[in-house]
Amino acid sequence: MVKLRLKRCGRKQRVVYRIVAIDVRSRREGRDLRKVGFYDPIKNQTYLNVPAILYFLEKGAQPTGIVHDISKKAGVFMELSFNQQMK
C-alpha cells in the first residue's frame, strides 16, 4: 500500500519536510516512489505537485493526517471530487 507522508529534511532546529509517495513498510527517510511537494512549517510555505498527488490518490494512496490537512487547505480534494464527477 502507498501512503502520502512527510519525509524530514533540513538541519537541526531548521526542519523542512518533503511530501512523498512511499510504501507503507518503508521508514520515514526510506526510499520514496515520487516527491510530490514540500512543506516548511517555520515559514509556513507549501508547494504541491497537484497532478502527481491526484494520480496517487486515484490509485488508492492514503494521505497521513498532516498531509491530508495540507492538501485540504490547497484544495486538492475539491479537484479530486471534480475529476471523479467528470468521469
Tab-separated table of N, CA and C in Angstrom:
chain	number	residue	atom	x	y	z
A	1	MET	N	0.840	-1.182	0.000
A	1	MET	CA	0.000	0.000	0.000
A	1	MET	C	0.885	1.246	0.000
A	2	VAL	N	0.434	2.262	-0.685
A	2	VAL	CA	1.185	3.507	-0.814
A	2	VAL	C	0.542	4.569	0.067
A	3	LYS	N	1.386	5.364	0.712
A	3	LYS	CA	0.912	6.491	1.519
A	3	LYS	C	1.588	7.767	1.058
A	4	LEU	N	0.885	8.856	1.225
A	4	LEU	CA	1.470	10.180	1.035
A	4	LEU	C	1.833	10.674	2.426
A	5	ARG	N	3.131	10.853	2.681
A	5	ARG	CA	3.551	11.264	4.014
A	5	ARG	C	4.749	12.189	3.951
A	6	LEU	N	5.115	12.710	5.113
A	6	LEU	CA	6.211	13.666	5.214
A	6	LEU	C	7.541	12.942	5.398
A	7	LYS	N	8.555	13.484	4.749
A	7	LYS	CA	9.915	12.969	4.879
A	7	LYS	C	10.775	14.122	5.384
A	8	ARG	N	11.433	13.935	6.509
A	8	ARG	CA	12.181	15.016	7.160
A	8	ARG	C	13.477	15.323	6.409
A	9	CYS	N	13.701	16.609	6.181
A	9	CYS	CA	14.932	17.111	5.553
A	9	CYS	C	15.394	18.330	6.345
A	10	GLY	N	16.440	18.959	5.897
A	10	GLY	CA	16.929	20.152	6.575
A	10	GLY	C	17.973	19.814	7.612
A	11	ARG	N	18.228	20.757	8.493
A	11	ARG	CA	19.233	20.551	9.525
A	11	ARG	C	18.589	20.637	10.905
A	12	LYS	N	19.425	20.542	11.918
A	12	LYS	CA	18.946	20.590	13.290
A	12	LYS	C	18.273	21.932	13.574
A	13	GLN	N	17.139	21.915	14.210
A	13	GLN	CA	16.366	23.094	14.584
A	13	GLN	C	15.874	23.901	13.380
A	14	ARG	N	16.007	23.383	12.172
A	14	ARG	CA	15.561	24.082	10.956
A	14	ARG	C	15.032	23.029	9.989
A	15	VAL	N	13.911	22.459	10.368
A	15	VAL	CA	13.378	21.315	9.640
A	15	VAL	C	12.534	21.765	8.446
A	16	VAL	N	12.625	20.990	7.391
A	16	VAL	CA	11.791	21.138	6.204
A	16	VAL	C	11.343	19.729	5.851
A	17	TYR	N	10.114	19.588	5.416
A	17	TYR	CA	9.597	18.275	5.070
A	17	TYR	C	9.309	18.188	3.584
A	18	ARG	N	9.606	17.046	2.992
A	18	ARG	CA	9.170	16.741	1.647
A	18	ARG	C	7.914	15.900	1.752
A	19	ILE	N	6.973	16.147	0.883
A	19	ILE	CA	5.785	15.303	0.812
A	19	ILE	C	6.063	14.280	-0.277
A	20	VAL	N	6.031	13.009	0.099
A	20	VAL	CA	6.416	11.946	-0.816
A	20	VAL	C	5.358	10.859	-0.850
A	21	ALA	N	5.324	10.151	-1.964
A	21	ALA	CA	4.554	8.916	-2.070
A	21	ALA	C	5.532	7.797	-1.752
A	22	ILE	N	5.195	6.985	-0.755
A	22	ILE	CA	6.139	5.994	-0.245
A	22	ILE	C	5.377	4.741	0.171
A	23	ASP	N	6.047	3.611	0.081
A	23	ASP	CA	5.451	2.351	0.512
A	23	ASP	C	5.292	2.370	2.034
A	24	VAL	N	4.234	1.780	2.528
A	24	VAL	CA	3.924	1.794	3.962
A	24	VAL	C	5.029	1.145	4.786
A	25	ARG	N	5.651	0.128	4.247
A	25	ARG	CA	6.646	-0.618	5.014
A	25	ARG	C	7.986	0.098	5.111
A	26	SER	N	8.178	1.186	4.358
A	26	SER	CA	9.437	1.925	4.393
A	26	SER	C	9.492	2.817	5.623
A	27	ARG	N	10.708	3.105	6.065
A	27	ARG	CA	10.872	4.007	7.194
A	27	ARG	C	10.719	5.450	6.727
A	28	ARG	N	10.759	6.393	7.650
A	28	ARG	CA	10.487	7.798	7.344
A	28	ARG	C	11.462	8.365	6.311
A	29	GLU	N	12.743	8.076	6.439
A	29	GLU	CA	13.727	8.565	5.482
A	29	GLU	C	14.043	7.531	4.412
A	30	GLY	N	13.179	6.544	4.250
A	30	GLY	CA	13.417	5.488	3.277
A	30	GLY	C	13.253	5.959	1.846
A	31	ARG	N	13.397	5.021	0.945
A	31	ARG	CA	13.312	5.344	-0.482
A	31	ARG	C	11.866	5.627	-0.867
A	32	ASP	N	11.655	6.763	-1.516
A	32	ASP	CA	10.297	7.140	-1.888
A	32	ASP	C	10.029	6.790	-3.347
A	33	LEU	N	8.748	6.668	-3.686
A	33	LEU	CA	8.358	6.406	-5.067
A	33	LEU	C	8.437	7.679	-5.899
A	34	ARG	N	7.972	8.789	-5.309
A	34	ARG	CA	7.994	10.067	-6.016
A	34	ARG	C	7.841	11.206	-5.023
A	35	LYS	N	8.544	12.293	-5.283
A	35	LYS	CA	8.397	13.501	-4.474
A	35	LYS	C	7.242	14.300	-5.066
A	36	VAL	N	6.287	14.667	-4.229
A	36	VAL	CA	5.101	15.369	-4.741
A	36	VAL	C	4.922	16.759	-4.125
A	37	GLY	N	5.869	17.219	-3.326
A	37	GLY	CA	5.766	18.562	-2.767
A	37	GLY	C	6.692	18.737	-1.582
A	38	PHE	N	6.613	19.933	-0.970
A	38	PHE	CA	7.363	20.170	0.255
A	38	PHE	C	6.561	21.070	1.175
A	39	TYR	N	6.938	21.044	2.448
A	39	TYR	CA	6.257	21.813	3.485
A	39	TYR	C	7.301	22.354	4.445
A	40	ASP	N	7.284	23.676	4.636
A	40	ASP	CA	8.181	24.338	5.575
A	40	ASP	C	7.332	24.879	6.722
A	41	PRO	N	7.323	24.215	7.873
A	41	PRO	CA	6.471	24.665	8.980
A	41	PRO	C	6.930	25.970	9.616
A	42	ILE	N	8.194	26.332	9.478
A	42	ILE	CA	8.689	27.558	10.086
A	42	ILE	C	8.207	28.775	9.300
A	43	LYS	N	8.352	28.738	7.987
A	43	LYS	CA	7.879	29.830	7.133
A	43	LYS	C	6.423	29.639	6.709
A	44	ASN	N	5.880	28.477	7.025
A	44	ASN	CA	4.506	28.117	6.667
A	44	ASN	C	4.298	28.180	5.147
A	45	GLN	N	5.251	27.606	4.407
A	45	GLN	CA	5.175	27.550	2.958
A	45	GLN	C	4.917	26.121	2.520
A	46	THR	N	4.159	25.990	1.448
A	46	THR	CA	3.951	24.673	0.856
A	46	THR	C	4.043	24.782	-0.656
A	47	TYR	N	4.494	23.709	-1.262
A	47	TYR	CA	4.447	23.562	-2.702
A	47	TYR	C	3.937	22.159	-2.963
A	48	LEU	N	2.898	22.045	-3.770
A	48	LEU	CA	2.312	20.749	-4.075
A	48	LEU	C	2.273	20.544	-5.577
A	49	ASN	N	2.693	19.370	-6.009
A	49	ASN	CA	2.545	18.953	-7.395
A	49	ASN	C	1.175	18.286	-7.479
A	50	VAL	N	0.151	19.088	-7.733
A	50	VAL	CA	-1.236	18.622	-7.642
A	50	VAL	C	-1.541	17.470	-8.597
A	51	PRO	N	-1.105	17.504	-9.866
A	51	PRO	CA	-1.397	16.345	-10.735
A	51	PRO	C	-0.809	15.042	-10.208
A	52	ALA	N	0.394	15.097	-9.631
A	52	ALA	CA	1.009	13.881	-9.083
A	52	ALA	C	0.237	13.395	-7.859
A	53	ILE	N	-0.199	14.317	-7.007
A	53	ILE	CA	-0.981	13.935	-5.826
A	53	ILE	C	-2.307	13.317	-6.250
A	54	LEU	N	-2.969	13.920	-7.224
A	54	LEU	CA	-4.239	13.379	-7.713
A	54	LEU	C	-4.048	11.991	-8.307
A	55	TYR	N	-2.945	11.789	-9.013
A	55	TYR	CA	-2.663	10.471	-9.599
A	55	TYR	C	-2.580	9.406	-8.517
A	56	PHE	N	-1.815	9.690	-7.458
A	56	PHE	CA	-1.650	8.699	-6.395
A	56	PHE	C	-2.944	8.511	-5.606
A	57	LEU	N	-3.717	9.566	-5.394
A	57	LEU	CA	-4.988	9.421	-4.677
A	57	LEU	C	-5.977	8.588	-5.485
A	58	GLU	N	-5.999	8.770	-6.809
A	58	GLU	CA	-6.887	7.975	-7.650
A	58	GLU	C	-6.485	6.512	-7.668
A	59	LYS	N	-5.187	6.235	-7.485
A	59	LYS	CA	-4.699	4.854	-7.453
A	59	LYS	C	-4.886	4.210	-6.086
A	60	GLY	N	-5.371	4.968	-5.095
A	60	GLY	CA	-5.666	4.381	-3.789
A	60	GLY	C	-4.699	4.724	-2.688
A	61	ALA	N	-3.814	5.679	-2.896
A	61	ALA	CA	-2.877	6.071	-1.844
A	61	ALA	C	-3.626	6.773	-0.719
A	62	GLN	N	-3.181	6.548	0.504
A	62	GLN	CA	-3.798	7.151	1.678
A	62	GLN	C	-2.878	8.235	2.241
A	63	PRO	N	-3.357	9.474	2.360
A	63	PRO	CA	-2.518	10.510	2.970
A	63	PRO	C	-2.535	10.391	4.488
A	64	THR	N	-1.424	10.771	5.118
A	64	THR	CA	-1.397	10.821	6.576
A	64	THR	C	-2.183	12.049	7.028
A	65	GLY	N	-2.353	12.215	8.311
A	65	GLY	CA	-3.161	13.313	8.844
A	65	GLY	C	-2.661	14.692	8.450
A	66	ILE	N	-1.364	14.922	8.623
A	66	ILE	CA	-0.787	16.228	8.300
A	66	ILE	C	-0.864	16.486	6.798
A	67	VAL	N	-0.529	15.492	5.993
A	67	VAL	CA	-0.579	15.664	4.538
A	67	VAL	C	-2.020	15.892	4.083
A	68	HIS	N	-2.963	15.234	4.734
A	68	HIS	CA	-4.380	15.443	4.414
A	68	HIS	C	-4.778	16.891	4.682
A	69	ASP	N	-4.364	17.434	5.840
A	69	ASP	CA	-4.687	18.821	6.186
A	69	ASP	C	-4.052	19.805	5.205
A	70	ILE	N	-2.786	19.568	4.840
A	70	ILE	CA	-2.097	20.454	3.894
A	70	ILE	C	-2.789	20.414	2.532
A	71	SER	N	-3.148	19.229	2.090
A	71	SER	CA	-3.807	19.074	0.787
A	71	SER	C	-5.194	19.692	0.800
A	72	LYS	N	-5.864	19.574	1.920
A	72	LYS	CA	-7.207	20.136	2.033
A	72	LYS	C	-7.167	21.660	1.928
A	73	LYS	N	-6.181	22.277	2.585
A	73	LYS	CA	-6.028	23.733	2.507
A	73	LYS	C	-5.735	24.183	1.081
A	74	ALA	N	-5.011	23.350	0.326
A	74	ALA	CA	-4.657	23.697	-1.050
A	74	ALA	C	-5.779	23.395	-2.034
A	75	GLY	N	-6.826	22.704	-1.589
A	75	GLY	CA	-7.960	22.422	-2.466
A	75	GLY	C	-7.774	21.204	-3.352
A	76	VAL	N	-6.899	20.295	-2.965
A	76	VAL	CA	-6.643	19.104	-3.777
A	76	VAL	C	-7.869	18.197	-3.803
A	77	PHE	N	-8.559	18.073	-2.692
A	77	PHE	CA	-9.692	17.154	-2.628
A	77	PHE	C	-10.892	17.682	-3.404
A	78	MET	N	-10.985	19.003	-3.545
A	78	MET	CA	-12.044	19.555	-4.383
A	78	MET	C	-11.795	19.194	-5.845
A	79	GLU	N	-10.531	19.234	-6.266
A	79	GLU	CA	-10.190	18.840	-7.631
A	79	GLU	C	-10.406	17.350	-7.841
A	80	LEU	N	-10.116	16.556	-6.805
A	80	LEU	CA	-10.318	15.114	-6.898
A	80	LEU	C	-11.792	14.792	-7.075
A	81	SER	N	-12.661	15.434	-6.295
A	81	SER	CA	-14.097	15.173	-6.425
A	81	SER	C	-14.619	15.700	-7.755
A	82	PHE	N	-14.064	16.821	-8.247
A	82	PHE	CA	-14.466	17.359	-9.549
A	82	PHE	C	-14.076	16.395	-10.661
A	83	ASN	N	-12.859	15.825	-10.573
A	83	ASN	CA	-12.402	14.858	-11.591
A	83	ASN	C	-13.259	13.604	-11.580
A	84	GLN	N	-13.682	13.159	-10.400
A	84	GLN	CA	-14.500	11.956	-10.307
A	84	GLN	C	-15.901	12.210	-10.855
A	85	GLN	N	-16.418	13.427	-10.706
A	85	GLN	CA	-17.727	13.756	-11.260
A	85	GLN	C	-17.691	13.827	-12.780
A	86	MET	N	-16.566	14.255	-13.317
A	86	MET	CA	-16.445	14.388	-14.765
A	86	MET	C	-16.363	13.039	-15.460
A	87	LYS	N	-15.935	11.992	-14.746
A	87	LYS	CA	-15.803	10.663	-15.354
A	87	LYS	C	-17.104	9.963	-15.462
